[in-house]
Short mmCIF file of C-alpha atoms and ligand atoms in Angstrom, two decimals:
data_model
loop_
_atom_site.label_atom_id
_atom_site.label_comp_id
_atom_site.label_asym_id
_atom_site.label_seq_id
_atom_site.Cartn_x
_atom_site.Cartn_y
_atom_site.Cartn_z
CA MET A 1483 258.45 -30.36 -37.57
CA LEU A 1484 254.91 -31.32 -36.67
CA LEU A 1485 253.90 -30.54 -33.21
CA PRO A 1486 252.61 -33.58 -31.19
CA MET A 1487 249.10 -32.18 -31.07
CA HIS A 1488 247.82 -30.11 -33.95
CA PRO A 1489 244.02 -29.70 -33.61
CA LYS A 1490 242.22 -28.69 -36.73
CA PRO A 1491 240.67 -25.28 -36.71
CA PHE A 1492 236.88 -25.09 -36.57
CA GLU A 1493 235.49 -23.68 -39.88
CA ASN A 1494 234.48 -20.40 -38.32
CA GLU A 1495 237.35 -20.15 -35.85
CA LEU A 1496 239.47 -16.98 -35.34
CA LEU A 1497 243.28 -17.47 -35.98
CA SER A 1498 244.34 -16.39 -32.57
CA SER A 1499 241.86 -18.82 -31.03
CA TRP A 1500 243.25 -21.69 -32.84
CA VAL A 1501 246.77 -20.76 -32.18
CA THR A 1502 245.99 -20.64 -28.39
CA ARG A 1503 244.18 -24.15 -28.68
CA ILE A 1504 247.37 -25.56 -30.33
CA ALA A 1505 249.52 -24.20 -27.57
CA LEU A 1506 247.23 -25.47 -24.64
CA GLU A 1507 246.73 -28.95 -26.28
CA ASN A 1508 250.52 -29.27 -26.35
CA GLY A 1509 250.66 -28.41 -22.70
CA LEU A 1510 252.23 -24.96 -23.37
CA TYR A 1511 251.13 -21.39 -22.88
CA THR A 1512 250.95 -19.29 -26.03
CA HIS A 1513 254.15 -17.28 -25.29
CA ALA A 1514 256.05 -20.53 -24.89
CA LEU A 1515 254.63 -21.91 -28.21
CA TYR A 1516 255.61 -18.71 -29.99
CA LYS A 1517 259.07 -18.69 -28.44
CA SER A 1518 260.14 -22.30 -28.30
CA CYS A 1519 258.15 -23.96 -31.19
CA LEU A 1520 257.34 -21.37 -33.69
CA GLY A 1521 260.69 -19.41 -33.23
CA LEU A 1522 258.98 -15.97 -32.93
CA ASP A 1523 259.98 -13.09 -30.77
CA SER A 1524 257.84 -11.37 -28.18
CA SER A 1525 256.83 -8.59 -30.77
CA ILE A 1526 254.09 -10.93 -31.74
CA PHE A 1527 252.33 -10.11 -28.49
CA ILE A 1528 251.82 -6.52 -29.59
CA ARG A 1529 250.24 -7.53 -32.81
CA ASP A 1530 246.58 -8.22 -33.56
CA ILE A 1531 247.37 -11.44 -35.30
CA ASP A 1532 243.84 -11.81 -36.68
CA LYS A 1533 244.29 -8.54 -38.71
CA PHE A 1534 247.98 -8.28 -39.23
CA PHE A 1535 249.51 -10.85 -41.49
CA VAL A 1536 252.73 -12.10 -39.87
CA PRO A 1537 254.47 -14.34 -42.64
CA ASN A 1538 256.74 -16.04 -40.15
CA LEU A 1539 253.76 -17.09 -37.97
CA VAL A 1540 251.71 -18.43 -40.88
CA ASP A 1541 254.91 -20.26 -42.32
CA SER A 1542 255.74 -21.88 -38.96
CA LEU A 1543 252.16 -22.81 -38.38
CA GLU A 1544 252.06 -24.51 -41.70
CA GLN A 1545 255.19 -26.54 -40.84
CA SER A 1546 254.13 -27.42 -37.25
CA THR A 1547 250.44 -28.31 -38.00
CA GLY A 1548 250.37 -29.38 -41.68
CA LEU A 1549 247.59 -26.98 -42.46
CA THR A 1550 248.13 -24.99 -45.75
CA SER A 1551 249.02 -21.31 -45.47
CA ASP A 1552 245.82 -20.61 -47.52
CA LYS A 1553 243.62 -22.28 -44.95
CA ILE A 1554 245.44 -20.54 -42.16
CA LYS A 1555 244.94 -17.21 -43.81
CA LYS A 1556 241.14 -17.98 -44.01
CA LEU A 1557 241.09 -17.85 -40.26
CA MET A 1558 242.00 -14.18 -40.23
CA LEU A 1559 239.73 -11.28 -40.40
CA THR A 1560 241.12 -10.10 -43.83
CA GLY A 1561 238.69 -12.82 -45.01
CA PHE A 1562 235.79 -10.27 -44.56
CA GLU A 1563 237.45 -7.83 -46.92
CA GLY A 1564 235.10 -7.04 -49.88
CA ARG A 1565 232.23 -7.92 -47.93
CA ILE A 1566 231.88 -5.49 -44.94
CA THR A 1567 234.69 -3.11 -45.99
CA GLU A 1568 236.89 -2.80 -48.89
CA LYS A 1569 240.06 -3.08 -46.96
CA ILE A 1570 240.92 -4.01 -43.34
CA ILE A 1571 243.13 -1.38 -41.89
CA ILE A 1572 245.99 -2.91 -40.08
CA ASN A 1573 247.49 -0.30 -37.83
CA SER A 1574 244.53 1.79 -36.76
CA ALA A 1575 240.76 1.47 -36.50
CA SER A 1576 239.14 -0.59 -39.18
CA ARG A 1577 235.35 -0.19 -39.74
CA TRP A 1578 233.21 -2.90 -38.09
CA ILE A 1579 236.20 -4.59 -36.46
CA LEU A 1580 236.34 -4.34 -32.65
CA PRO A 1581 239.69 -2.67 -31.64
CA LEU A 1582 241.72 -4.60 -29.18
CA GLY A 1583 243.51 -1.47 -27.96
CA ILE A 1584 246.80 -3.31 -27.60
CA TYR A 1585 249.02 -1.34 -25.10
CA HIS A 1586 252.31 -3.13 -24.55
CA ARG A 1587 251.06 -6.65 -24.00
CA THR A 1588 247.62 -5.90 -22.58
CA ARG A 1589 244.38 -5.08 -24.17
CA LYS A 1590 242.58 -1.97 -23.15
CA ASN A 1591 239.42 -2.54 -25.13
CA LYS A 1592 236.78 -5.01 -25.06
CA GLY A 1593 237.65 -6.29 -28.53
CA VAL A 1594 236.55 -9.89 -28.31
CA VAL A 1595 233.05 -11.11 -27.43
CA TYR A 1596 231.74 -14.51 -26.79
CA CYS A 1597 228.47 -16.43 -26.14
CA PRO A 1598 228.28 -17.69 -22.59
CA GLN A 1599 225.69 -20.31 -23.71
CA CYS A 1600 227.95 -21.73 -26.54
CA PHE A 1601 230.76 -22.00 -23.98
CA ALA A 1602 228.45 -23.74 -21.46
CA GLU A 1603 227.50 -26.37 -23.81
CA THR A 1604 230.75 -27.17 -25.84
CA PRO A 1605 233.62 -29.16 -24.31
CA VAL A 1606 236.08 -27.63 -26.75
CA LYS A 1607 235.71 -23.88 -26.37
CA TYR A 1608 236.90 -21.62 -29.23
CA TYR A 1609 236.25 -18.09 -30.52
CA LYS A 1610 234.42 -17.29 -33.69
CA ARG A 1611 235.71 -15.19 -36.36
CA ILE A 1612 232.49 -13.19 -36.37
CA TRP A 1613 233.04 -12.34 -32.63
CA ARG A 1614 235.33 -9.67 -33.58
CA LEU A 1615 232.79 -7.86 -35.59
CA SER A 1616 231.12 -4.82 -33.95
CA PHE A 1617 227.61 -5.63 -35.47
CA VAL A 1618 227.62 -9.20 -34.13
CA VAL A 1619 226.01 -8.58 -30.69
CA MET A 1620 223.69 -11.67 -30.35
CA CYS A 1621 224.22 -15.45 -30.73
CA GLU A 1622 221.94 -16.60 -33.48
CA LYS A 1623 221.90 -20.13 -32.12
CA HIS A 1624 221.06 -19.25 -28.53
CA LEU A 1625 219.34 -15.93 -29.14
CA CYS A 1626 221.07 -14.36 -26.39
CA LEU A 1627 223.37 -11.34 -25.90
CA LEU A 1628 227.09 -11.82 -26.31
CA ARG A 1629 229.40 -10.67 -23.62
CA ASP A 1630 232.44 -8.45 -23.97
CA CYS A 1631 234.20 -9.00 -20.69
CA CYS A 1632 234.79 -11.48 -17.89
CA PRO A 1633 231.59 -11.72 -15.68
CA HIS A 1634 233.97 -12.19 -12.43
CA CYS A 1635 236.70 -9.59 -12.89
CA GLU A 1636 235.18 -7.44 -15.66
CA ARG A 1637 238.49 -7.47 -17.64
CA PRO A 1638 238.49 -7.66 -21.50
CA ILE A 1639 238.68 -11.10 -22.95
CA ASP A 1640 242.26 -12.08 -23.64
CA TYR A 1641 242.87 -15.82 -24.04
CA GLN A 1642 246.29 -15.28 -25.39
CA ARG A 1643 247.30 -14.17 -21.97
CA LEU A 1644 246.35 -17.43 -20.36
CA GLY A 1645 249.41 -18.31 -18.34
CA ILE A 1646 251.16 -14.99 -18.70
CA GLY A 1647 253.53 -14.73 -15.61
CA LYS A 1648 253.66 -18.39 -15.23
CA THR A 1649 256.79 -20.38 -16.23
CA GLN A 1650 256.77 -22.46 -19.31
CA PHE A 1651 257.19 -25.57 -17.13
CA GLU A 1652 253.68 -25.14 -15.54
CA THR A 1653 251.06 -27.08 -17.34
CA PRO A 1654 248.14 -24.87 -18.34
CA SER A 1655 244.51 -25.92 -18.12
CA ASN A 1656 243.41 -26.63 -21.56
CA ASP A 1657 240.43 -24.44 -21.80
CA LEU A 1658 239.88 -21.38 -23.74
CA GLY A 1659 236.67 -20.50 -21.73
CA LEU A 1660 238.68 -19.44 -18.75
CA CYS A 1661 239.38 -15.81 -18.13
CA GLY A 1662 242.97 -14.81 -19.13
CA SER A 1663 243.03 -12.43 -16.03
CA CYS A 1664 241.21 -14.26 -13.24
CA THR A 1665 241.12 -17.88 -14.73
CA LEU A 1666 237.46 -18.24 -13.70
CA PRO A 1667 234.97 -19.78 -16.32
CA LEU A 1668 233.61 -17.12 -18.58
CA TRP A 1669 230.21 -18.91 -18.85
CA THR A 1670 229.26 -18.81 -15.24
CA ASN A 1671 228.05 -15.98 -13.13
CA CYS A 1672 226.29 -14.12 -15.95
CA SER A 1673 222.97 -13.74 -17.66
CA SER A 1674 222.89 -13.25 -21.34
CA GLU A 1675 219.17 -13.02 -21.72
CA ILE A 1676 217.65 -10.27 -24.04
CA PRO A 1677 215.63 -7.91 -21.97
CA SER A 1678 211.92 -8.86 -22.33
CA GLU A 1679 210.96 -5.36 -23.75
CA TYR A 1680 213.35 -5.86 -26.64
CA ILE A 1681 212.67 -9.44 -27.66
CA GLU A 1682 209.97 -8.41 -30.27
CA LEU A 1683 212.50 -6.01 -31.91
CA THR A 1684 215.22 -8.50 -32.47
CA GLY A 1685 213.56 -10.32 -35.42
CA ALA A 1686 214.84 -8.03 -38.09
CA TYR A 1687 218.39 -7.94 -36.73
CA LEU A 1688 218.42 -11.73 -36.40
CA SER A 1689 217.48 -12.20 -40.00
CA PHE A 1690 220.30 -9.85 -40.99
CA LEU A 1691 222.72 -11.89 -38.73
CA LYS A 1692 221.54 -15.13 -40.16
CA ALA A 1693 221.94 -13.93 -43.70
CA PHE A 1694 225.40 -12.66 -42.96
CA THR A 1695 226.61 -15.88 -41.62
CA LEU A 1696 225.12 -17.78 -44.60
CA ASN A 1697 226.92 -15.45 -46.93
CA GLN A 1698 223.56 -14.13 -48.37
CA PRO A 1699 222.35 -10.59 -49.00
CA CYS A 1700 221.84 -9.21 -45.52
CA ILE A 1701 219.24 -6.64 -46.24
CA PRO A 1702 217.33 -8.25 -49.14
CA LEU A 1703 214.78 -5.42 -49.13
CA LEU A 1704 217.37 -3.17 -50.52
CA LYS A 1705 218.04 -5.36 -53.54
CA GLN A 1706 221.73 -4.60 -53.54
CA PRO A 1707 223.98 -6.72 -55.86
CA MET A 1708 226.92 -6.35 -53.40
CA GLU A 1709 227.03 -6.74 -49.63
CA LEU A 1710 229.62 -4.07 -49.56
CA GLN A 1711 227.02 -1.52 -50.56
CA GLU A 1712 224.68 -2.66 -47.78
CA PHE A 1713 227.40 -2.48 -45.29
CA ASN A 1714 228.68 0.99 -46.45
CA GLY A 1715 225.16 2.29 -46.23
CA LEU A 1716 224.68 0.81 -42.83
CA TRP A 1717 227.78 2.58 -41.53
CA VAL A 1718 226.72 5.96 -42.99
CA LEU A 1719 223.21 5.54 -41.69
CA ILE A 1720 224.41 4.72 -38.08
CA SER A 1721 226.92 7.48 -38.18
CA SER A 1722 224.34 10.16 -39.33
CA ILE A 1723 221.89 8.91 -36.46
CA LEU A 1724 224.68 9.05 -33.95
CA ARG A 1725 225.80 12.47 -34.71
CA LYS A 1726 225.57 14.44 -31.48
CA HIS A 1727 223.84 17.52 -32.97
CA TYR A 1728 220.93 15.47 -34.51
CA PHE A 1729 220.92 12.79 -31.78
CA ASN A 1730 220.36 15.04 -28.95
CA SER A 1731 217.82 17.17 -30.92
CA GLY A 1732 215.06 14.61 -31.30
CA VAL A 1733 216.46 11.57 -32.84
CA ARG A 1734 217.21 9.78 -29.48
CA ALA A 1735 213.82 10.95 -28.25
CA ASN A 1736 211.97 9.75 -31.34
CA ILE A 1737 213.82 6.31 -31.20
CA LEU A 1738 212.53 6.01 -27.60
CA LYS A 1739 208.96 7.05 -28.65
CA PHE A 1740 208.62 4.65 -31.50
CA THR A 1741 210.59 1.65 -30.29
CA GLY A 1742 210.96 2.01 -26.53
CA ILE A 1743 214.67 1.87 -26.94
CA ASP A 1744 216.65 4.35 -24.91
CA ILE A 1745 220.08 4.73 -26.40
CA HIS A 1746 222.05 6.28 -23.60
CA SER A 1747 225.76 6.82 -24.47
CA SER A 1748 228.03 5.99 -21.58
CA THR A 1749 231.13 6.78 -23.68
CA GLY A 1750 230.08 10.03 -25.10
CA THR A 1751 228.41 10.89 -28.34
CA HIS A 1752 231.55 11.47 -30.24
CA VAL A 1753 232.64 7.89 -29.94
CA SER A 1754 232.31 5.76 -33.27
CA PHE A 1755 229.95 2.76 -33.21
CA ASP A 1756 232.83 0.23 -32.99
CA GLN A 1757 234.04 1.68 -29.83
CA ARG A 1758 230.85 1.64 -28.00
CA PRO A 1759 230.04 -1.02 -25.29
CA ILE A 1760 228.09 -4.04 -26.54
CA GLU A 1761 224.98 -3.05 -24.74
CA GLU A 1762 224.80 0.16 -26.63
CA ARG A 1763 225.70 -1.37 -30.00
CA PHE A 1764 222.81 -3.82 -29.42
CA LYS A 1765 220.33 -0.91 -28.83
CA ILE A 1766 221.54 1.03 -31.88
CA LEU A 1767 221.40 -2.08 -34.06
CA LEU A 1768 217.82 -2.86 -32.91
CA ALA A 1769 216.85 0.77 -33.71
CA ILE A 1770 218.51 0.67 -37.15
CA PHE A 1771 216.97 -2.63 -38.08
CA TRP A 1772 213.59 -1.43 -36.99
CA ILE A 1773 214.15 1.47 -39.50
CA LEU A 1774 215.33 -0.79 -42.13
CA ASP A 1775 212.47 -3.14 -41.67
CA LYS A 1776 210.16 -0.66 -43.40
CA TRP A 1777 212.42 1.31 -45.47
CA PRO A 1778 212.31 4.17 -46.02
CA ASP A 1779 209.03 5.06 -44.30
CA ARG A 1780 210.64 4.69 -40.70
CA LEU A 1781 213.55 6.78 -41.42
CA LEU A 1782 211.09 9.61 -42.33
CA GLN A 1783 209.01 8.82 -39.25
CA LEU A 1784 212.17 9.10 -37.12
CA ALA A 1785 213.05 12.34 -38.85
CA GLY A 1786 209.68 13.94 -38.26
CA GLY A 1787 209.72 16.79 -35.89
CA THR A 1788 213.40 16.82 -35.60
CA ILE A 1789 216.20 18.56 -37.39
CA TYR A 1790 217.52 15.20 -38.70
CA SER A 1791 217.83 15.90 -42.40
CA LYS A 1792 220.19 15.67 -45.49
CA SER A 1793 222.72 17.79 -43.50
CA ALA A 1794 223.14 14.88 -41.09
CA PHE A 1795 224.96 13.06 -43.95
CA LYS A 1796 227.32 16.01 -44.71
CA ASP A 1797 230.99 15.70 -43.93
CA LEU A 1798 230.75 12.18 -42.95
CA SER A 1799 233.92 10.10 -43.90
CA GLU A 1800 232.28 9.03 -46.97
CA SER A 1801 229.17 9.65 -49.15
CA PRO A 1802 226.17 7.34 -48.96
CA PRO A 1803 225.69 4.62 -51.49
CA PHE A 1804 223.02 4.92 -53.99
CA TRP A 1805 220.18 3.12 -52.15
CA LEU A 1806 220.66 5.64 -49.16
CA ASN A 1807 221.47 8.64 -51.36
CA THR A 1808 218.19 8.64 -53.24
CA VAL A 1809 216.16 8.54 -49.92
CA ILE A 1810 218.29 11.40 -48.57
CA HIS A 1811 217.72 13.51 -51.61
CA ARG A 1812 214.16 12.69 -52.15
CA HIS A 1813 212.79 12.70 -48.61
CA LEU A 1814 215.24 14.35 -46.28
CA ASP A 1815 216.16 17.54 -48.16
CA LYS A 1816 214.38 19.83 -45.85
CA THR A 1817 215.71 23.03 -47.60
CA ILE A 1818 213.61 22.25 -50.52
CA TYR A 1819 210.73 20.41 -48.88
CA SER A 1820 207.76 22.46 -48.58
CA ALA A 1821 204.55 21.72 -46.91
CA THR A 1822 201.43 22.78 -48.85
CA ASP A 1823 199.53 25.98 -47.96
CA ASP A 1824 196.66 23.72 -46.53
CA GLU A 1825 199.07 21.79 -44.38
CA LEU A 1826 200.70 24.94 -42.94
CA LEU A 1827 197.22 26.38 -42.06
CA ASN A 1828 196.20 23.08 -40.51
CA ILE A 1829 199.31 23.09 -38.36
CA GLU A 1830 198.72 26.66 -37.31
CA ASN A 1831 195.21 25.72 -36.30
CA TYR A 1832 196.25 22.64 -34.52
CA LEU A 1833 198.81 24.58 -32.44
CA MET A 1834 196.32 27.21 -31.37
CA THR A 1835 193.66 24.66 -30.38
CA HIS A 1836 196.39 22.97 -28.24
CA SER A 1837 197.30 26.30 -26.62
CA ILE A 1838 200.74 26.41 -28.39
CA VAL A 1839 201.85 29.70 -29.82
CA PRO A 1840 202.26 29.12 -33.54
CA THR A 1841 205.76 30.78 -34.07
CA THR A 1842 207.49 30.15 -37.32
CA LYS A 1843 209.87 27.87 -35.43
CA THR A 1844 207.15 25.75 -34.09
CA ILE A 1845 205.26 25.51 -37.33
CA ALA A 1846 208.46 24.61 -39.26
CA LEU A 1847 209.12 21.91 -36.70
CA PHE A 1848 205.75 20.54 -37.11
CA ALA A 1849 205.84 20.71 -40.83
CA ASN A 1850 209.30 19.11 -40.99
CA MET A 1851 210.52 22.23 -42.89
CA ASN A 1852 213.59 24.49 -42.92
CA LYS A 1853 212.67 27.53 -40.86
CA GLY A 1854 213.67 30.14 -43.31
CA THR A 1855 211.62 28.36 -46.16
CA CYS A 1856 208.74 28.15 -43.72
CA ARG A 1857 208.93 31.89 -42.84
CA ASP A 1858 208.82 32.88 -46.46
CA LYS A 1859 205.91 30.65 -47.09
CA LEU A 1860 203.97 31.96 -44.08
CA LYS A 1861 204.50 35.59 -45.23
CA THR A 1862 202.91 34.90 -48.54
CA LEU A 1863 200.03 33.22 -46.79
CA ARG A 1864 199.23 35.95 -44.35
ZN1 LIG B 579 225.56 -19.31 -28.32
ZN1 LIG B 580 238.13 -12.72 -15.03
#
């Protein structure tokens, strides 16, 4: 049976957002809609319904809204399969998808983000599908930072909780832009402006974001036939740069030196990209797109004087795609890379004129060479 109110989903809306709007427009809280109208039990609350396909939910939504199940499924994150990842993993972390960290009925993680300016200007507020993706950190319309928690109570965004604890006879306010915990408007009391020192660096990232939303090749410079190859490489590249051993031995310092971006990790360096706070992901993405903007020269610039090399890509969960692999083997293999005799002598002279003792280690560092190879070469030279 059709519900009295059955608003159409927006084209880019997330399933859980649409379901919550249906509930609120019918004067119900989500839990009441699930139970009384859709005939679902409370286990639905411990599911991430945007990832996890619940046949009963889709069937009852089809019957109560008139929208076909195919159209309903398009609101799920599984629609990104084949583009950003081969398969969305249902029961554990899925690459590029922000984890909700559902524990009983509450969400521990900041797994949904939103644009305060989009909310401020639209009467009907809804959550976009791309706001669950970890690489989406800016609003391409308002060129501002997205937010990952309530500006009043700092709790994660959880619109499905609107009205939890109230009886089903209390009429909810029909607004997805209110915090599910403190019910204050999510678009007030916060600034989402990009810090001025980063504005210039956002260009490359915004081009990528725009191409992604338009379904176009996201990093055209790489000339990849499939988006998946771009995203797989992006993941491997980010993972290699964030690896503690390399990150703390020059990579972080070089990023700061060349871009002015200081990536300070508040969660610890072992944490994956998807689990980091939005401010940190924003900085990492700016650095990565600064690199990709002049590929591969800037990766080599970043590696200069550090131990970041081919080994940074070893033992990662997957091997790099071809576009990245060729660069790694051609330019980042420090075990075979060898500076010329003249280069080594120049480095030695340079160090001495700058009152630095030209030890093998220092020379190898300046020559971007493996220490052992450098030692052997210096022996033959002296
Ligand atoms: Zn916006
Ligand atoms: Zn709040």
